[in-house]
Amino acid sequence: MHVDGFRFDLAATLTREIYEVGTLATFFDIIHQDPVLSNVKLIAEPWDLGQGGYQVGQFPLLWSEWNGKYRDEIRNFWRGQNSTLASFAYRFTGSSDLYEISGRKPNASINFITAHDGFTLADLVSYNEKYNEVNGENNNDGEIYNCSWNCGKEGKTNNPEVLALREQQKRNFLTTLMLSQGVPMILGGDETGRSQQGNNNGYCQDNDISWFNWDLTKVDQNFLSFT
């Protein structure tokens, strides 16, 4: 079918046998011994919602991983958190602290700043808090720890200094992503400044919150041409 490979959502769940996550799980044996699957791209979202489910850097050979540490530490670096330079250097150079011990190369790291879960890039630089009230769960859903920074003003603004800083921050993130060792992953719509108006859990909406707006403004067009 000309499929290059597979990305496994909440992949840590598949490695739980009785309770704990394990790199010697039967799931891996089955995949690694299959004559077809063992030769395609295997990408894990290396966490689930259970205890001990965050397994970034713990998957075996043949596997690449969504690098959640890359996401958080690059975000923290560019919003000016203290003591982040060493972490930034590890992530920028392929996260050898996570992958070298298992014999994996930098291409095991799927680097990303944003994904379908969480803030879009435009919202990452525009909101300190999430605004999910429209989801009908009293803003209790969605990630709280977003490592975001509104650049001095929460949400929409006409302040030219804040807007200029936000555009610079977008470029900082995308340039870092494209120059980092590893495999870059870009969320669709970030290249055109798509916003969900501070909603970081928009999957349940049957409306335009996650639509792409192809009627680009001049600002959007300039941003697109840069990327």
mmCIF file of N, CA and C in Angstrom, residues 136-221:
data_model
loop_
_atom_site.group_PDB
_atom_site.id
_atom_site.type_symbol
_atom_site.label_atom_id
_atom_site.label_comp_id
_atom_site.label_asym_id
_atom_site.label_seq_id
_atom_site.Cartn_x
_atom_site.Cartn_y
_atom_site.Cartn_z
ATOM 1 N N GLY A 136 -17.363 22.866 27.293
ATOM 2 C CA GLY A 136 -18.437 22.377 28.158
ATOM 3 C C GLY A 136 -17.968 21.622 29.375
ATOM 4 N N GLU A 137 -16.676 21.742 29.734
ATOM 5 C CA GLU A 137 -16.152 21.028 30.901
ATOM 6 C C GLU A 137 -15.581 22.008 31.931
ATOM 7 N N ASN A 138 -16.113 23.230 31.937
ATOM 8 C CA ASN A 138 -15.724 24.251 32.911
ATOM 9 C C ASN A 138 -14.228 24.532 32.902
ATOM 10 N N ASN A 139 -13.616 24.422 31.731
ATOM 11 C CA ASN A 139 -12.189 24.687 31.553
ATOM 12 C C ASN A 139 -11.295 23.715 32.336
ATOM 13 N N ASN A 140 -11.842 22.559 32.689
ATOM 14 C CA ASN A 140 -11.058 21.557 33.418
ATOM 15 C C ASN A 140 -10.274 20.636 32.493
ATOM 16 N N ASP A 141 -10.630 20.598 31.216
ATOM 17 C CA ASP A 141 -9.942 19.715 30.276
ATOM 18 C C ASP A 141 -8.739 20.442 29.691
ATOM 19 N N GLY A 142 -7.847 19.687 29.084
ATOM 20 C CA GLY A 142 -6.670 20.274 28.467
ATOM 21 C C GLY A 142 -5.512 20.405 29.433
ATOM 22 N N GLU A 143 -4.318 20.418 28.884
ATOM 23 C CA GLU A 143 -3.094 20.493 29.678
ATOM 24 C C GLU A 143 -2.961 21.848 30.370
ATOM 25 N N ILE A 144 -2.548 21.833 31.638
ATOM 26 C CA ILE A 144 -2.317 23.069 32.385
ATOM 27 C C ILE A 144 -0.881 23.553 32.198
ATOM 28 N N TYR A 145 0.073 22.606 32.148
ATOM 29 C CA TYR A 145 1.490 22.937 32.051
ATOM 30 C C TYR A 145 1.858 23.095 30.581
ATOM 31 N N ASN A 146 1.700 24.318 30.064
ATOM 32 C CA ASN A 146 1.883 24.550 28.631
ATOM 33 C C ASN A 146 3.210 25.202 28.259
ATOM 34 N N CYS A 147 3.980 25.681 29.245
ATOM 35 C CA CYS A 147 5.260 26.363 28.964
ATOM 36 C C CYS A 147 5.067 27.467 27.923
ATOM 37 N N SER A 148 3.963 28.177 28.014
ATOM 38 C CA SER A 148 3.665 29.233 27.041
ATOM 39 C C SER A 148 3.976 30.601 27.639
ATOM 40 N N TRP A 149 4.029 31.613 26.767
ATOM 41 C CA TRP A 149 4.257 32.995 27.198
ATOM 42 C C TRP A 149 3.531 33.917 26.239
ATOM 43 N N ASN A 150 2.745 34.823 26.807
ATOM 44 C CA ASN A 150 1.914 35.696 25.973
ATOM 45 C C ASN A 150 2.642 36.930 25.443
ATOM 46 N N CYS A 151 3.917 37.066 25.750
ATOM 47 C CA CYS A 151 4.749 38.178 25.256
ATOM 48 C C CYS A 151 4.302 39.530 25.802
ATOM 49 N N GLY A 152 3.597 39.521 26.942
ATOM 50 C CA GLY A 152 3.264 40.780 27.603
ATOM 51 C C GLY A 152 1.806 41.174 27.606
ATOM 52 N N LYS A 153 0.976 40.467 26.840
ATOM 53 C CA LYS A 153 -0.450 40.777 26.792
ATOM 54 C C LYS A 153 -1.208 39.495 26.521
ATOM 55 N N GLU A 154 -2.206 39.187 27.347
ATOM 56 C CA GLU A 154 -2.966 37.957 27.182
ATOM 57 C C GLU A 154 -3.959 38.066 26.029
ATOM 58 N N GLY A 155 -3.860 37.143 25.086
ATOM 59 C CA GLY A 155 -4.816 37.071 23.997
ATOM 60 C C GLY A 155 -4.615 38.121 22.928
ATOM 61 N N LYS A 156 -5.706 38.462 22.261
ATOM 62 C CA LYS A 156 -5.649 39.394 21.143
ATOM 63 C C LYS A 156 -5.214 40.782 21.611
ATOM 64 N N THR A 157 -4.449 41.459 20.769
ATOM 65 C CA THR A 157 -3.979 42.801 21.086
ATOM 66 C C THR A 157 -3.636 43.539 19.802
ATOM 67 N N ASN A 158 -3.664 44.860 19.885
ATOM 68 C CA ASN A 158 -3.216 45.700 18.777
ATOM 69 C C ASN A 158 -1.878 46.362 19.092
ATOM 70 N N ASN A 159 -1.288 46.018 20.217
ATOM 71 C CA ASN A 159 -0.016 46.608 20.620
ATOM 72 C C ASN A 159 1.077 46.177 19.645
ATOM 73 N N PRO A 160 1.676 47.101 18.905
ATOM 74 C CA PRO A 160 2.645 46.711 17.879
ATOM 75 C C PRO A 160 3.893 46.043 18.449
ATOM 76 N N GLU A 161 4.318 46.446 19.636
ATOM 77 C CA GLU A 161 5.508 45.834 20.231
ATOM 78 C C GLU A 161 5.243 44.382 20.611
ATOM 79 N N VAL A 162 4.083 44.126 21.180
ATOM 80 C CA VAL A 162 3.722 42.747 21.547
ATOM 81 C C VAL A 162 3.582 41.886 20.297
ATOM 82 N N LEU A 163 2.937 42.414 19.273
ATOM 83 C CA LEU A 163 2.756 41.660 18.034
ATOM 84 C C LEU A 163 4.091 41.352 17.364
ATOM 85 N N ALA A 164 4.991 42.312 17.378
ATOM 86 C CA ALA A 164 6.314 42.090 16.776
ATOM 87 C C ALA A 164 7.080 41.020 17.543
ATOM 88 N N LEU A 165 6.986 41.047 18.867
ATOM 89 C CA LEU A 165 7.663 40.037 19.684
ATOM 90 C C LEU A 165 7.083 38.654 19.434
ATOM 91 N N ARG A 166 5.782 38.577 19.276
ATOM 92 C CA ARG A 166 5.154 37.282 18.995
ATOM 93 C C ARG A 166 5.628 36.718 17.654
ATOM 94 N N GLU A 167 5.716 37.579 16.656
ATOM 95 C CA GLU A 167 6.196 37.107 15.354
ATOM 96 C C GLU A 167 7.646 36.642 15.453
ATOM 97 N N GLN A 168 8.448 37.358 16.232
ATOM 98 C CA GLN A 168 9.841 36.951 16.421
ATOM 99 C C GLN A 168 9.918 35.607 17.138
ATOM 100 N N GLN A 169 9.073 35.423 18.135
ATOM 101 C CA GLN A 169 9.077 34.158 18.875
ATOM 102 C C GLN A 169 8.676 32.986 17.973
ATOM 103 N N LYS A 170 7.715 33.190 17.101
ATOM 104 C CA LYS A 170 7.348 32.133 16.152
ATOM 105 C C LYS A 170 8.556 31.732 15.309
ATOM 106 N N ARG A 171 9.272 32.726 14.837
ATOM 107 C CA ARG A 171 10.450 32.449 14.014
ATOM 108 C C ARG A 171 11.548 31.774 14.829
ATOM 109 N N ASN A 172 11.697 32.186 16.082
ATOM 110 C CA ASN A 172 12.672 31.531 16.955
ATOM 111 C C ASN A 172 12.371 30.041 17.082
ATOM 112 N N PHE A 173 11.109 29.730 17.310
ATOM 113 C CA PHE A 173 10.715 28.329 17.478
ATOM 114 C C PHE A 173 10.933 27.526 16.198
ATOM 115 N N LEU A 174 10.457 28.058 15.077
ATOM 116 C CA LEU A 174 10.550 27.305 13.825
ATOM 117 C C LEU A 174 11.998 27.171 13.346
ATOM 118 N N THR A 175 12.783 28.212 13.530
ATOM 119 C CA THR A 175 14.189 28.127 13.133
ATOM 120 C C THR A 175 14.924 27.103 13.977
ATOM 121 N N THR A 176 14.680 27.120 15.288
ATOM 122 C CA THR A 176 15.288 26.114 16.171
ATOM 123 C C THR A 176 14.886 24.709 15.749
ATOM 124 N N LEU A 177 13.604 24.534 15.466
ATOM 125 C CA LEU A 177 13.106 23.213 15.074
ATOM 126 C C LEU A 177 13.782 22.713 13.810
ATOM 127 N N MET A 178 13.905 23.576 12.816
ATOM 128 C CA MET A 178 14.457 23.143 11.536
ATOM 129 C C MET A 178 15.966 22.913 11.589
ATOM 130 N N LEU A 179 16.655 23.561 12.511
ATOM 131 C CA LEU A 179 18.102 23.407 12.603
ATOM 132 C C LEU A 179 18.537 22.343 13.610
ATOM 133 N N SER A 180 17.616 21.847 14.412
ATOM 134 C CA SER A 180 17.955 20.833 15.418
ATOM 135 C C SER A 180 18.260 19.490 14.767
ATOM 136 N N GLN A 181 19.162 18.730 15.381
ATOM 137 C CA GLN A 181 19.398 17.358 14.969
ATOM 138 C C GLN A 181 18.178 16.522 15.327
ATOM 139 N N GLY A 182 17.775 15.656 14.424
ATOM 140 C CA GLY A 182 16.571 14.866 14.627
ATOM 141 C C GLY A 182 15.598 15.092 13.488
ATOM 142 N N VAL A 183 14.376 14.655 13.674
ATOM 143 C CA VAL A 183 13.349 14.752 12.637
ATOM 144 C C VAL A 183 12.348 15.834 13.029
ATOM 145 N N PRO A 184 12.219 16.921 12.254
ATOM 146 C CA PRO A 184 11.283 17.990 12.621
ATOM 147 C C PRO A 184 9.840 17.619 12.289
ATOM 148 N N MET A 185 8.940 17.949 13.189
ATOM 149 C CA MET A 185 7.513 17.752 12.966
ATOM 150 C C MET A 185 6.816 19.093 13.178
ATOM 151 N N ILE A 186 6.068 19.525 12.176
ATOM 152 C CA ILE A 186 5.388 20.816 12.228
ATOM 153 C C ILE A 186 3.876 20.596 12.217
ATOM 154 N N LEU A 187 3.179 21.253 13.120
ATOM 155 C CA LEU A 187 1.722 21.168 13.170
ATOM 156 C C LEU A 187 1.120 21.939 12.011
ATOM 157 N N GLY A 188 0.242 21.289 11.256
ATOM 158 C CA GLY A 188 -0.410 21.945 10.138
ATOM 159 C C GLY A 188 -1.158 23.195 10.577
ATOM 160 N N GLY A 189 -0.912 24.285 9.904
ATOM 161 C CA GLY A 189 -1.533 25.558 10.226
ATOM 162 C C GLY A 189 -0.601 26.512 10.941
ATOM 163 N N ASP A 190 0.434 25.980 11.594
ATOM 164 C CA ASP A 190 1.384 26.863 12.272
ATOM 165 C C ASP A 190 2.119 27.754 11.288
ATOM 166 N N GLU A 191 2.297 27.258 10.066
ATOM 167 C CA GLU A 191 3.015 28.055 9.074
ATOM 168 C C GLU A 191 2.194 29.249 8.592
ATOM 169 N N THR A 192 0.901 29.263 8.893
ATOM 170 C CA THR A 192 0.057 30.395 8.502
ATOM 171 C C THR A 192 -0.517 31.121 9.712
ATOM 172 N N GLY A 193 -0.040 30.797 10.900
ATOM 173 C CA GLY A 193 -0.491 31.506 12.094
ATOM 174 C C GLY A 193 -1.865 31.103 12.590
ATOM 175 N N ARG A 194 -2.277 29.857 12.361
ATOM 176 C CA ARG A 194 -3.610 29.408 12.802
ATOM 177 C C ARG A 194 -3.739 29.488 14.319
ATOM 178 N N SER A 195 -4.873 29.984 14.787
ATOM 179 C CA SER A 195 -5.144 30.117 16.219
ATOM 180 C C SER A 195 -6.422 29.381 16.586
ATOM 181 N N GLN A 196 -6.456 28.867 17.802
ATOM 182 C CA GLN A 196 -7.676 28.299 18.372
ATOM 183 C C GLN A 196 -8.188 29.178 19.510
ATOM 184 N N GLN A 197 -7.761 30.439 19.514
ATOM 185 C CA GLN A 197 -8.213 31.440 20.487
ATOM 186 C C GLN A 197 -7.965 30.990 21.927
ATOM 187 N N GLY A 198 -6.827 30.352 22.148
ATOM 188 C CA GLY A 198 -6.453 29.937 23.498
ATOM 189 C C GLY A 198 -7.001 28.600 23.921
ATOM 190 N N ASN A 199 -7.736 27.924 23.050
ATOM 191 C CA ASN A 199 -8.240 26.577 23.361
ATOM 192 C C ASN A 199 -7.132 25.566 23.072
ATOM 193 N N ASN A 200 -6.728 24.795 24.077
ATOM 194 C CA ASN A 200 -5.647 23.828 23.866
ATOM 195 C C ASN A 200 -6.153 22.386 23.846
ATOM 196 N N ASN A 201 -7.465 22.241 23.609
ATOM 197 C CA ASN A 201 -8.048 20.895 23.559
ATOM 198 C C ASN A 201 -9.248 20.932 22.613
ATOM 199 N N GLY A 202 -8.968 21.330 21.373
ATOM 200 C CA GLY A 202 -10.056 21.612 20.436
ATOM 201 C C GLY A 202 -10.606 20.422 19.684
ATOM 202 N N TYR A 203 -10.217 19.190 20.076
ATOM 203 C CA TYR A 203 -10.630 18.008 19.312
ATOM 204 C C TYR A 203 -12.137 17.813 19.297
ATOM 205 N N CYS A 204 -12.829 18.262 20.353
ATOM 206 C CA CYS A 204 -14.255 17.941 20.501
ATOM 207 C C CYS A 204 -15.163 18.976 19.850
ATOM 208 N N GLN A 205 -14.595 19.934 19.120
ATOM 209 C CA GLN A 205 -15.395 21.008 18.553
ATOM 210 C C GLN A 205 -15.782 20.716 17.098
ATOM 211 N N ASP A 206 -17.069 20.816 16.802
ATOM 212 C CA ASP A 206 -17.553 20.633 15.438
ATOM 213 C C ASP A 206 -17.830 22.015 14.835
ATOM 214 N N ASN A 207 -16.756 22.781 14.687
ATOM 215 C CA ASN A 207 -16.891 24.148 14.170
ATOM 216 C C ASN A 207 -15.556 24.582 13.591
ATOM 217 N N ASP A 208 -15.389 25.876 13.374
ATOM 218 C CA ASP A 208 -14.214 26.358 12.663
ATOM 219 C C ASP A 208 -12.982 26.535 13.546
ATOM 220 N N ILE A 209 -13.024 26.090 14.797
ATOM 221 C CA ILE A 209 -11.892 26.310 15.690
ATOM 222 C C ILE A 209 -10.611 25.660 15.179
ATOM 223 N N SER A 210 -10.738 24.545 14.471
ATOM 224 C CA SER A 210 -9.541 23.869 13.968
ATOM 225 C C SER A 210 -9.451 23.897 12.439
ATOM 226 N N TRP A 211 -10.278 24.719 11.812
ATOM 227 C CA TRP A 211 -10.208 24.837 10.356
ATOM 228 C C TRP A 211 -9.001 25.663 9.943
ATOM 229 N N PHE A 212 -8.555 25.447 8.732
ATOM 230 C CA PHE A 212 -7.503 26.268 8.135
ATOM 231 C C PHE A 212 -8.164 27.440 7.408
ATOM 232 N N ASN A 213 -7.658 28.631 7.638
ATOM 233 C CA ASN A 213 -8.149 29.815 6.935
ATOM 234 C C ASN A 213 -7.197 30.106 5.781
ATOM 235 N N TRP A 214 -7.641 29.823 4.567
ATOM 236 C CA TRP A 214 -6.777 30.004 3.405
ATOM 237 C C TRP A 214 -6.835 31.423 2.850
ATOM 238 N N ASP A 215 -7.688 32.282 3.435
ATOM 239 C CA ASP A 215 -7.765 33.677 3.022
ATOM 240 C C ASP A 215 -6.758 34.469 3.845
ATOM 241 N N LEU A 216 -5.491 34.389 3.450
ATOM 242 C CA LEU A 216 -4.423 34.911 4.280
ATOM 243 C C LEU A 216 -4.373 36.430 4.270
ATOM 244 N N THR A 217 -4.131 36.997 5.456
ATOM 245 C CA THR A 217 -3.875 38.430 5.535
ATOM 246 C C THR A 217 -2.444 38.696 5.088
ATOM 247 N N LYS A 218 -2.105 39.949 4.926
ATOM 248 C CA LYS A 218 -0.753 40.297 4.506
ATOM 249 C C LYS A 218 0.261 39.828 5.536
ATOM 250 N N VAL A 219 -0.073 39.939 6.824
ATOM 251 C CA VAL A 219 0.831 39.474 7.883
ATOM 252 C C VAL A 219 1.054 37.974 7.767
ATOM 253 N N ASP A 220 -0.039 37.228 7.560
ATOM 254 C CA ASP A 220 0.076 35.775 7.399
ATOM 255 C C ASP A 220 0.927 35.428 6.195
ATOM 256 N N GLN A 221 0.734 36.157 5.106
ATOM 257 C CA GLN A 221 1.501 35.876 3.880
ATOM 258 C C GLN A 221 2.993 36.126 4.081
#
